[in-house]
Short mmCIF file of C-alpha atoms in Angstrom, two decimals:
data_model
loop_
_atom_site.label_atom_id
_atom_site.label_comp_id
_atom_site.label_asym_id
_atom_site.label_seq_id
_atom_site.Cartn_x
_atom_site.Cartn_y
_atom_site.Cartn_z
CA UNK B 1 74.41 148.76 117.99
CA UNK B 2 74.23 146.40 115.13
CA UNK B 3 73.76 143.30 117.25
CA UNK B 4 71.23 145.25 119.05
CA UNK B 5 68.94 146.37 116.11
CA UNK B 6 69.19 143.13 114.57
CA UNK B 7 67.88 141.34 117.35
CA UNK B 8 65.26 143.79 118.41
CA UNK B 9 64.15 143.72 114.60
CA UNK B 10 64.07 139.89 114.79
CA UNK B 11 62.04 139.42 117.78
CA UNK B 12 59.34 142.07 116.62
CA UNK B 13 59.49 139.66 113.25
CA UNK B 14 59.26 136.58 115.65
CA UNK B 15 56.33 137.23 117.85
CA UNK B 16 54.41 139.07 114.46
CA UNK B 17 54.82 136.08 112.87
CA UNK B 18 53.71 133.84 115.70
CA UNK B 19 50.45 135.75 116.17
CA UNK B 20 49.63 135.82 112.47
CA UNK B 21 50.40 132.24 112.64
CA UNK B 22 48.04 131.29 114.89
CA UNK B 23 45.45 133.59 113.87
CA UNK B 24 45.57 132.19 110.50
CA UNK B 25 45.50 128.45 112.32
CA UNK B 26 42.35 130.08 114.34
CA UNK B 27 40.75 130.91 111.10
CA UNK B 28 41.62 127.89 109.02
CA UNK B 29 40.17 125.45 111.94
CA UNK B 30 36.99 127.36 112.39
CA UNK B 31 36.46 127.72 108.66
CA UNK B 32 36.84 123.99 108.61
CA UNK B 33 35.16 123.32 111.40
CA UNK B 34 31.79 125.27 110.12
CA UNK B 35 32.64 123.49 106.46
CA UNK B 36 31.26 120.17 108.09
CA UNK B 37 28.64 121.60 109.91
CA UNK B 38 27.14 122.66 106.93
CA UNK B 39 27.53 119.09 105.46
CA UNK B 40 25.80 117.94 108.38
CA UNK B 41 22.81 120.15 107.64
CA UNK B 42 22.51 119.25 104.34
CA UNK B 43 22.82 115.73 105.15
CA UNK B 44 20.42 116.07 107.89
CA UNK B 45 18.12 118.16 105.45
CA UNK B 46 18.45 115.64 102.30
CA UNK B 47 17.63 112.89 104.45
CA UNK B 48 14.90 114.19 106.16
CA UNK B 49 13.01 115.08 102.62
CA UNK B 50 13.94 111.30 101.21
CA UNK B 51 11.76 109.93 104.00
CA UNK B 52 9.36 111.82 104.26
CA UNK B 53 8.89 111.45 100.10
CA UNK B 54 8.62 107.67 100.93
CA UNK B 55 12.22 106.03 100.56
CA UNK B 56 13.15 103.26 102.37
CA UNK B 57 15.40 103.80 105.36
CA UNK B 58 17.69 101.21 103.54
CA UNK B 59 18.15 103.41 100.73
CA UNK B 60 18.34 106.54 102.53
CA UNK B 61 21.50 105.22 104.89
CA UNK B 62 23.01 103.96 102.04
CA UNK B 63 22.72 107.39 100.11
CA UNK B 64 23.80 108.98 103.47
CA UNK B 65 25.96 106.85 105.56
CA UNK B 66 26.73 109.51 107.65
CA UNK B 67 22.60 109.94 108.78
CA UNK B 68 22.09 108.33 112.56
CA UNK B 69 17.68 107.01 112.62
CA UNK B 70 16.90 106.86 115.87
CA UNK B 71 12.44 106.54 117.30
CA UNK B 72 12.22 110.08 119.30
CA UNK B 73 10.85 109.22 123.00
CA UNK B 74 8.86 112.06 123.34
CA UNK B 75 6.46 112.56 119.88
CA UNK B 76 7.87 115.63 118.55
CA UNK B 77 6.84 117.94 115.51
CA UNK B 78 8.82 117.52 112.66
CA UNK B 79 11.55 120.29 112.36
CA UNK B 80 15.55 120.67 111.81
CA UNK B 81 17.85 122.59 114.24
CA UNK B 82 21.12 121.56 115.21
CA UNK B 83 22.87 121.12 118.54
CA UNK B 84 26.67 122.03 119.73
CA UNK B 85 27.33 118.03 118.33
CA UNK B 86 25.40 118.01 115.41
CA UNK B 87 22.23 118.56 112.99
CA UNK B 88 19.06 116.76 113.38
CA UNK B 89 15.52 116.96 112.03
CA UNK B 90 12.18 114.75 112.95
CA UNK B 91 9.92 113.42 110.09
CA UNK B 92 6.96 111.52 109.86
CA UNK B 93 7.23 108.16 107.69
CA UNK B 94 5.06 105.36 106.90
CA UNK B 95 6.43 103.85 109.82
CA UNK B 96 6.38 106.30 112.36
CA UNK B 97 8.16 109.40 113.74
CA UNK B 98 11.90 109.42 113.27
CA UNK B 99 14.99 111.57 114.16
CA UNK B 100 17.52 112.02 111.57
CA UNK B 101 20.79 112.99 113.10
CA UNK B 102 23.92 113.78 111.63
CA UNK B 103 27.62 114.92 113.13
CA UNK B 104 30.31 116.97 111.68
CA UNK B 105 33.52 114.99 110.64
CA UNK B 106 36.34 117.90 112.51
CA UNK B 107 39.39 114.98 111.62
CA UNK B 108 39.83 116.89 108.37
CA UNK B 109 40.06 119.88 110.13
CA UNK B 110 42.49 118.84 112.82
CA UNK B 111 44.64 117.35 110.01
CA UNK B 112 44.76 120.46 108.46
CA UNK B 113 45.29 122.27 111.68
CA UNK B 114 48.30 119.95 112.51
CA UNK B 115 49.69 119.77 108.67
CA UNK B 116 49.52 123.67 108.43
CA UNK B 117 51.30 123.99 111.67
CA UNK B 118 54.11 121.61 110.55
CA UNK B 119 54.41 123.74 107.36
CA UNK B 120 54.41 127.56 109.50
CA UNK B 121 57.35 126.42 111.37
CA UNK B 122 59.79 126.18 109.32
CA UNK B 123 58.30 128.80 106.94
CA UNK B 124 58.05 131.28 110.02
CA UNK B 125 62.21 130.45 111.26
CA UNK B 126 62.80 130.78 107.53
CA UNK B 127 61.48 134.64 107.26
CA UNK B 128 62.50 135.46 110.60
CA UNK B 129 66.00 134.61 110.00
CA UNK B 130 65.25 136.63 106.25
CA UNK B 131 64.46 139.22 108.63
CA UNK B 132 67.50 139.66 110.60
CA UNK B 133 69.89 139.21 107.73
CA UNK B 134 68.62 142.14 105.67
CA UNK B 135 68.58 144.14 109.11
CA UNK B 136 72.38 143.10 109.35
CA UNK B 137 72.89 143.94 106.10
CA UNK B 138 70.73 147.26 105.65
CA UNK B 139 72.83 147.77 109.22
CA UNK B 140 76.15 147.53 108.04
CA UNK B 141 75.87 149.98 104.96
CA UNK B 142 74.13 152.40 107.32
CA UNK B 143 76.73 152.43 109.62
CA UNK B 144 79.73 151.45 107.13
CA UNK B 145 80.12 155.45 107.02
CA UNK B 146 80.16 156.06 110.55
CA UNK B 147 82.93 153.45 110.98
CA UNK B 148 84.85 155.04 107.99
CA UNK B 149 84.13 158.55 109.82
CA UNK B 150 85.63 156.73 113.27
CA UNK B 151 88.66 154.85 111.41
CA UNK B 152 89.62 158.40 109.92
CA UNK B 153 89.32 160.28 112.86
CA UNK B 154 90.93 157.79 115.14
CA UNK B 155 93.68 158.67 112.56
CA UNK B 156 94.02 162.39 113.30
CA UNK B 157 96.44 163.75 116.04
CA UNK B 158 98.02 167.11 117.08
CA UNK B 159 100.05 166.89 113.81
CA UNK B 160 97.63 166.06 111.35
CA UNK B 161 95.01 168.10 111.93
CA UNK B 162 94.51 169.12 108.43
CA UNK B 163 92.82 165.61 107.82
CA UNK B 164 89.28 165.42 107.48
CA UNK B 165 86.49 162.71 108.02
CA UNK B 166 84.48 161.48 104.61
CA UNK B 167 81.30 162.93 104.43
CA UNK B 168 78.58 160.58 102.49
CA UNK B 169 76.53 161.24 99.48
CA UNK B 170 73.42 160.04 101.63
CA UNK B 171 72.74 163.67 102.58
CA UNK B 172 71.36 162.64 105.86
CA UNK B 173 72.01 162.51 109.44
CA UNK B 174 75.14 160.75 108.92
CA UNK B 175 76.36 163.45 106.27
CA UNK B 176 74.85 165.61 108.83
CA UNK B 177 77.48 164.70 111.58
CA UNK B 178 80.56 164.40 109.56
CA UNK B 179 80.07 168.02 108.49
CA UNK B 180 79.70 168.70 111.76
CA UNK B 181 83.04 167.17 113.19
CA UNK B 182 84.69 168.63 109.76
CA UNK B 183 83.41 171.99 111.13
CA UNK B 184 85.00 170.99 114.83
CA UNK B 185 88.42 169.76 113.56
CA UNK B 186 88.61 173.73 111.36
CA UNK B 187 88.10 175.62 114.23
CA UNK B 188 90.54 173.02 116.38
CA UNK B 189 92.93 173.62 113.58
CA UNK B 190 92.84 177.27 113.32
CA UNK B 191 92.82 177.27 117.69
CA UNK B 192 96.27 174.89 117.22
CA UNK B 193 97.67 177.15 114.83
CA UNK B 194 96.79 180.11 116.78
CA UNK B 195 98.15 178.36 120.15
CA UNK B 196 101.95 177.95 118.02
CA UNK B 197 102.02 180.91 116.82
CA UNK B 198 101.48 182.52 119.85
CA UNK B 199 103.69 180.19 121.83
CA UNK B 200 106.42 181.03 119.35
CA UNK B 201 105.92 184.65 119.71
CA UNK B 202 105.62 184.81 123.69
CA UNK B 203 108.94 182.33 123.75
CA UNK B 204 110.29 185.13 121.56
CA UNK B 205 109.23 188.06 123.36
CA UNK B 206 110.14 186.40 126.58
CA UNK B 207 113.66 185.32 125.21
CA UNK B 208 114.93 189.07 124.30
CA UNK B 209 114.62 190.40 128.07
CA UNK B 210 116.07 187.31 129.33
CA UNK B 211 118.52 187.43 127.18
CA UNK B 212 119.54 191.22 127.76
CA UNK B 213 118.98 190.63 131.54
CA UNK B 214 121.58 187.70 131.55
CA UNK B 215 124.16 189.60 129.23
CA UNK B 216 124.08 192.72 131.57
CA UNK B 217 124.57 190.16 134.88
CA UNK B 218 127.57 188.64 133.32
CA UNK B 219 129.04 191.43 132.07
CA UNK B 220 128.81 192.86 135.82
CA UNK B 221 130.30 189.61 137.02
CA UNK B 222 133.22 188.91 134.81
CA UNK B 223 134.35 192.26 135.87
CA UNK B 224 133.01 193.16 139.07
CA UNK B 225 135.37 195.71 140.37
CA UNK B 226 135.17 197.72 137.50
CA UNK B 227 131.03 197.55 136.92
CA UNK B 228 128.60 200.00 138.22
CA UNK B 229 126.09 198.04 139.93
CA UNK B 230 123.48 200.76 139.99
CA UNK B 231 123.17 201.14 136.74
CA UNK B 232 123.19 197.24 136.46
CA UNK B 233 120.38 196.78 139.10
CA UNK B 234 118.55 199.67 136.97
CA UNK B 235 119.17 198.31 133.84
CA UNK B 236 118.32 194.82 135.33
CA UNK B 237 115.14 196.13 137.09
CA UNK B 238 113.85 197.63 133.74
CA UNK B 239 114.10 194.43 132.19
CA UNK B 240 112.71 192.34 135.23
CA UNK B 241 109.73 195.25 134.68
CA UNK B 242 109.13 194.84 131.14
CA UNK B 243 109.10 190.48 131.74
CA UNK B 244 106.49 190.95 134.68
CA UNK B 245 104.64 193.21 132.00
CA UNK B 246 104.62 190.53 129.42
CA UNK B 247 104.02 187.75 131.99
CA UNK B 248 101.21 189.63 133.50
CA UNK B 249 99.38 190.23 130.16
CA UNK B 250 99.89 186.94 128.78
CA UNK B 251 97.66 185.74 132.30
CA UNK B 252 95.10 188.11 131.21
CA UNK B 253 94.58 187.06 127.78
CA UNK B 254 94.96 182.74 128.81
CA UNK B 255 91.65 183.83 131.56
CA UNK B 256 90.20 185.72 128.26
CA UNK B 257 90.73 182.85 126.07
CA UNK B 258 89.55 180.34 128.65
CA UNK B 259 86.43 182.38 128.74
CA UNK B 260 86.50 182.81 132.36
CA UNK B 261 82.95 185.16 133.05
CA UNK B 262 83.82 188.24 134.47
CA UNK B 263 81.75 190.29 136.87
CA UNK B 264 79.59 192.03 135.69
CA UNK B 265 77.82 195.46 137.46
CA UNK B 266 75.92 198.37 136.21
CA UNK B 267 78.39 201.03 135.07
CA UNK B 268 78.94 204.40 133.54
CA UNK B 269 81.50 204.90 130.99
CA UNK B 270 82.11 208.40 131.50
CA UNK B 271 82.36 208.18 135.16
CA UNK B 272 84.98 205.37 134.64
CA UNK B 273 87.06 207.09 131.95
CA UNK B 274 87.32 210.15 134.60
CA UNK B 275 88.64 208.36 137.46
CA UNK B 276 91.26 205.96 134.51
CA UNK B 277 92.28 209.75 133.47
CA UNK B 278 92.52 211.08 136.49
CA UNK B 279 94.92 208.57 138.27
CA UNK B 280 96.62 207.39 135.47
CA UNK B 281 97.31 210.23 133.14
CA UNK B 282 96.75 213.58 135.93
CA UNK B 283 99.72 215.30 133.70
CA UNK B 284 99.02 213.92 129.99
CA UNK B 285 97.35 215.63 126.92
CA UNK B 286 94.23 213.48 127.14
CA UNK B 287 91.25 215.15 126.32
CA UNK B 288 87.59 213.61 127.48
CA UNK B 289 84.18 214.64 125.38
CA UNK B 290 81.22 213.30 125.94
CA UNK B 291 77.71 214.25 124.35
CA UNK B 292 75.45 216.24 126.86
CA UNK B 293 73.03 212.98 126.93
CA UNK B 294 72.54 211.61 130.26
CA UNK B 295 75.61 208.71 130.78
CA UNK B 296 73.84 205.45 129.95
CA UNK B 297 75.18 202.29 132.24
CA UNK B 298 76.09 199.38 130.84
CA UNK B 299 76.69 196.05 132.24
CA UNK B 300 80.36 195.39 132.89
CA UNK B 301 83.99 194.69 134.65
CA UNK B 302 85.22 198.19 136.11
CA UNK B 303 88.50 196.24 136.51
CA UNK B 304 88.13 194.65 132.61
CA UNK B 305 86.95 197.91 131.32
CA UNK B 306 89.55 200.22 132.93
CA UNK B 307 92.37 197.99 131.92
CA UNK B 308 90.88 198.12 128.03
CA UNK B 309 90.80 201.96 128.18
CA UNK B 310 94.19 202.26 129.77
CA UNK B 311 95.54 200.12 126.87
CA UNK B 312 93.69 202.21 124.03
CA UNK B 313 94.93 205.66 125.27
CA UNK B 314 98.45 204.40 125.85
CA UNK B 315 98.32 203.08 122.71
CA UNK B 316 97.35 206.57 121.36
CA UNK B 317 99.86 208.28 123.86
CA UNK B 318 102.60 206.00 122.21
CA UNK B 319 102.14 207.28 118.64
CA UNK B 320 100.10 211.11 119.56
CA UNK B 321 102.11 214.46 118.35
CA UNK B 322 100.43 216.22 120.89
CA UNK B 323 96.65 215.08 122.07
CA UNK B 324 94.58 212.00 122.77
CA UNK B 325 91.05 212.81 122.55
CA UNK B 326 88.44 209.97 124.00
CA UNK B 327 84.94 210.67 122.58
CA UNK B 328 82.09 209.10 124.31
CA UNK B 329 78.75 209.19 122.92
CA UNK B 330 75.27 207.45 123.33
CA UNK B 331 72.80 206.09 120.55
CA UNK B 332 69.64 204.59 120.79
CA UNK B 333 71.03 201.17 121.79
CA UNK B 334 74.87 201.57 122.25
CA UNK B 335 77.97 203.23 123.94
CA UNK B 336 80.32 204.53 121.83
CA UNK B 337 83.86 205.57 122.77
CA UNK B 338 86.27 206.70 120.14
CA UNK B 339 90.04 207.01 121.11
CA UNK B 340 91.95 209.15 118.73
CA UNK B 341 95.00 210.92 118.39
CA UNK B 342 96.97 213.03 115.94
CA UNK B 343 99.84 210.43 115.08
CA UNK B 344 100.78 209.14 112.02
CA UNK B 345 97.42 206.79 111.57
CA UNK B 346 97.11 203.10 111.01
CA UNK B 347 97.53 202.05 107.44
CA UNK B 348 94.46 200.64 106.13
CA UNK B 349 95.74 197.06 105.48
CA UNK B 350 96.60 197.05 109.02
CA UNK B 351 93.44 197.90 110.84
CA UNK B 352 92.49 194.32 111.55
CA UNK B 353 96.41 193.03 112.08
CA UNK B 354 96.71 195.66 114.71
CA UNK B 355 94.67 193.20 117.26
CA UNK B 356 96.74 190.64 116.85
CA UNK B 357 99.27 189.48 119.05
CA UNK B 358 102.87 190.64 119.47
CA UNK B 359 102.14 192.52 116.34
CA UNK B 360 103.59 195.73 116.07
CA UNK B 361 104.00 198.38 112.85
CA UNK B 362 106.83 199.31 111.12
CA UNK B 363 107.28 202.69 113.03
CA UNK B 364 106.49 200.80 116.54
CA UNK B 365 108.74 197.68 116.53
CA UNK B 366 111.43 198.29 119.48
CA UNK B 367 110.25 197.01 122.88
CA UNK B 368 110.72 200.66 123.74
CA UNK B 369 108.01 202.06 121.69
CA UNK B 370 105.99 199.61 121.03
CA UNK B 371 105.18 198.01 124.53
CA UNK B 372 104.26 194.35 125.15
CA UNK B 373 102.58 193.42 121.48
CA UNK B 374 99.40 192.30 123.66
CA UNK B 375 97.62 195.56 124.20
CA UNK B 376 95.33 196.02 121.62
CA UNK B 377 95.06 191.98 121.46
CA UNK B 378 93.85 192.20 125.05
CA UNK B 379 91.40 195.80 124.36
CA UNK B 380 89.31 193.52 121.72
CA UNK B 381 89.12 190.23 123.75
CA UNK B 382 87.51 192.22 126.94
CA UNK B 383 85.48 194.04 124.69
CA UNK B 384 84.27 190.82 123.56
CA UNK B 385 83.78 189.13 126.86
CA UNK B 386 81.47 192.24 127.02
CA UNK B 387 79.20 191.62 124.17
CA UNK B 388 80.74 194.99 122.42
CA UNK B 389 83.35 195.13 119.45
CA UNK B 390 86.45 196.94 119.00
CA UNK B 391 87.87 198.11 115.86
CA UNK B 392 90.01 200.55 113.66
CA UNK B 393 88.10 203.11 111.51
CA UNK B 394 89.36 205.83 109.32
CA UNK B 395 90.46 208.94 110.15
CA UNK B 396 87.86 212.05 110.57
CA UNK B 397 89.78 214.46 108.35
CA UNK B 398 92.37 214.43 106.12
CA UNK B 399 95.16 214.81 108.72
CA UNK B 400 95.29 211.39 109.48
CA UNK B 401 95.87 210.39 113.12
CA UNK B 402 94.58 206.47 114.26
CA UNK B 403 90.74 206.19 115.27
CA UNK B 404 89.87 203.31 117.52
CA UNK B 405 86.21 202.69 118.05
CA UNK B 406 84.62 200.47 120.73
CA UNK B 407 81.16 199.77 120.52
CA UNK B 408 79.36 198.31 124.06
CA UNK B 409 75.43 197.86 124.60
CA UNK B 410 73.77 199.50 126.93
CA UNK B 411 72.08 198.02 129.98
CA UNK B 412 68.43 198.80 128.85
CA UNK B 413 69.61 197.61 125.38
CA UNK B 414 71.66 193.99 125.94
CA UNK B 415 71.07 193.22 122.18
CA UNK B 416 73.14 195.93 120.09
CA UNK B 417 72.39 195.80 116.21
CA UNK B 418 75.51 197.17 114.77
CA UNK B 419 77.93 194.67 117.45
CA UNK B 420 76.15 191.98 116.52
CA UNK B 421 76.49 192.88 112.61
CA UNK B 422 79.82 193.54 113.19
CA UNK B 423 80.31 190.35 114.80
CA UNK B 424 78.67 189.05 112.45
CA UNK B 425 80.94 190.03 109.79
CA UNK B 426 84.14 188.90 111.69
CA UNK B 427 85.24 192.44 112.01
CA UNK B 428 85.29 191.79 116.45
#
C-alpha cells in the first residue's frame, strides 16, 4: 500500500510537473518571440522617420544595422505593417521610394528555450523525487499504527485474549478501527470465557451420571450372582435417561447459540399453552388465565415456544406447594405470559443468575430436584431468537412464590418498546 501511494503520488507529481513545464517553456518562447517583434517595429518605425526627415541611408544603416533598404517594384504608399517574417514600412526620400524592412532576431529566444529546458530537468526529477519521499514518509507514520495494531494482534491467541491492540491519539479512522477490534477481542473474550465455563460445567454434569452409571455396572458385575439386575437395569436406565436429557439440551442450546433461524408461523399463545397443558400436565395443578381480549398471534416456533413453556412450568412445578398459575395477557404491542407459583420465591440477587447455565439454588442443587441446570438457560435463549425477553420479577403479594415473565411482540406489532428497552438494558 505504501509502494502503491508513493508511486501513484509521484506520477501525478511527474506528469504536473511536465505540463507546467512546458507551458511555462510555451510562454517564455512566445513572450520572447513577440519581445523581438516589437524591436523590429520600432526599428522599422525609427528608420522609416530618419529618412523621411532627410538622413542619409549611410547613417540610417549604421544607426540600425538590423534595417534591410530595398526600391519597392510596384510604387506603393508609404505605410508600416508587418508580415509573419517581419516589419516593414515604405517612405518617400530624396531619392525615391524605399522599403524599410526589418526581422525579428528568435536565437535569443531559442537559447532561452533550450537553457530553460536544461535547467527544468533536473529541477523537475529533483521535486518529483521531493515528492515521493515525503509521501513515503507522511506514509509510514500513517500507517506505523496500523502495523503496531497488526504486530500486537498477530500476538494474541486463545490464551491471551486479554491483550489489546494500541489505539492512537490521532482520533481518526485509524483510532477508529483499533477501538473497533478492541470492542471484537471483549466480546471474543467474554464468548471464550463463556465457552470454558460451560465446557467445564457440561464435563461436570456429564461426569456424575457416568460415573454413577459405571459404579452401579460394576458393582452388578463383581458380584453377579448375588445382584438384582432389575433394579440395576432401572437404576441404569434412569441414569442413561437423565444423560440423554442433558445431551439433548446441550444440542438445543449449541443450535441457539449458533443462531440457527427458526421457523417462524403465525401463532396464538393461548391456543398453544392449552394443547402444552393438556398433553403434558392432563393431571397437574396448573392453572391457565388469560384476559377476555381476543388472543393476538405472534410470529413464532410452535416447537421453540412449547419447549420454553414446558421448561417454565416445570420449573414452577419443581419448587410449587400446590399451584402453577400461567397468566397470559395482551397490551397494545405485546404478549405477556407470567408463570408463577406459590414456592419459596427466587431471592432477589438471583433473578438474573437463575438463566444461567447449570446453575441451580441452594434449595434445588441435587440432580433430583433440580433437573438438567439448562432449563431456564434454554427458556431465555428461545425467547430471544424470538425478539421477546424473559425475566424474573417480584412477587405479587407478600407471600412470596417465583414470578417469571416473558414478554413476545405481537405480529401486528414486530417492534415491542418495553423488549427492546429491556434488551436494551441487558436484562434479556
Amino acid at each position: 500500500m505504501r509502494v502503491r501511494a508513493t508511486a501513484a503520488v509521484a506520477l501525478v507529481a511527474s506528469l504536473a510537473l511536465a505540463a507546467c513545464s512546458v507551458v511555462l517553456l510555451y510562454a517564455v518562447h512566445n513572450n520572447l518571440v513577440a519581445s523581438a517583434q516589437s524591436v523590429a517595429r520600432d526599428h522599422v518605425d525609427e528608420a522609416a522617420h530618419q529618412l523621411g526627415s532627410g538622413m542619409p541611408l549611410s547613417d540610417v544603416q549604421a544607426a540600425l544595422p538590423d534595417i534591410i533598404l530595398v526600391t519597392p517594384r510596384p510604387a506603393i504608399s508609404s505605410s508600416t505593417g508587418s508580415t509573419d517574417q517581419g516589419a516593414s514600412a515604405t517612405v518617400d526620400t530624396p531619392t525615391g521610394t524605399m522599403v524599410v524592412q526589418a526581422y525579428p532576431n528568435r536565437a535569443p529566444a531559442r537559447t532561452a528555450v533550450i537553457t530553460l529546458t536544461w535547467a527544468l530537468v533536473p529541477v523537475t526529477a529533483l521535486m518529483v523525487l521531493l515528492v515521493a519521499y515525503l509521501t513515503w514518509y507522511a506514509m509510514g507514520r500513517a500507517l506505523r499504527p496500523v502495523e503496531n495494531i497488526r504486530a500486537e494482534f498477530a500476538d494474541i491467541t486463545a490464551h491471551s485474549l486479554q491483550q489489546r491492540v494500541p489505539v492512537p491519539d490521532s482520533n481518526d479512522e485509524v483510532a477508529l478501527l483499533a477501538e473497533t477490534m478492541n470492542g471484537t477481542l471483549d466480546q471474543l473474550q467474554r464468548a471464550v470465557g463463556r465457552l470454558r465455563t460451560f465446557t467445564s460445567d457440561a464435563s461436570h454434569e456429564l461426569r456424575g451420571p457416568l460415573t454413577t452409571l459405571k459404579a452401579r455396572l460394576e458393582l452388578a458385575l463383581a458380584r453377579p450372582d448375588r445382584a438384582e439386575w432389575t433394579v440395576v437395569g432401572n437404576e441404569a436406565l434412569r441414569d442413561t435417561t437423565r444423560l440423554e436429557d442433558i445431551v439433548t439440551d446441550l444440542l438445543l442450546l449449541a443450535r441457539l447459540d449458533a443462531r440457527q433461524p427458526l421457523k417462524l408461523q403465525p401463532l396464538r399463545v393461548t391456543d398453544l399453552l392449552q394443547r402444552t397443558l393438556a398433553e403434558r400436565y392432563p393431571r397437574q395443578p396448573v392453572v391457565l388465565v388469560t384476559d377476555s381480549d381476543p388472543d393476538k398471534a405472534v410470529l413464532g416456533s410452535p416447537t421453540a415456544l412449547a419447549r420454553l413453556f414446558t421448561n417454565l412450568i416445570d420449573n414452577a412445578l419443581r419448587h410449587a406447594h400446590s399451584t402453577v398459575t400461567v397468566e397470559v395477557h395482551h397490551t397494545e404491542h405485546e404478549v405477556v405470559v407470567e408463570v408463577s407459583d406459590d414456592g419459596p420465591g427466587i431471592p432477589e440477587p438471583d433473578r438474573e443468575r437463575v438463566f444461567g447455565r447449570f446453575t441451580r439454588l441452594d434449595n434445588a442443587r441435587t440432580p433430583s430436584e433440580g433437573g438438567t441446570g439448562l432449563g431456564l438457560a434454554i427458556a431465555r435463549d428461545i425467547a430471544t431468537a424470538h425478539g421477546g425477553t424473559l425475566t424474573a420479577e417480584p412477587p405479587r403479594t407478600t407471600d412470596g412464590g417465583a414470578r417469571l415473565l416473558l414478554i413476545i411482540a405481537r405480529q401486528d406489532q414486530p417492534h415491542s418498546p418495553v423488549a427492546a428497552a429491556r434488551l436494551k438494558s441487558g436484562r434479556a
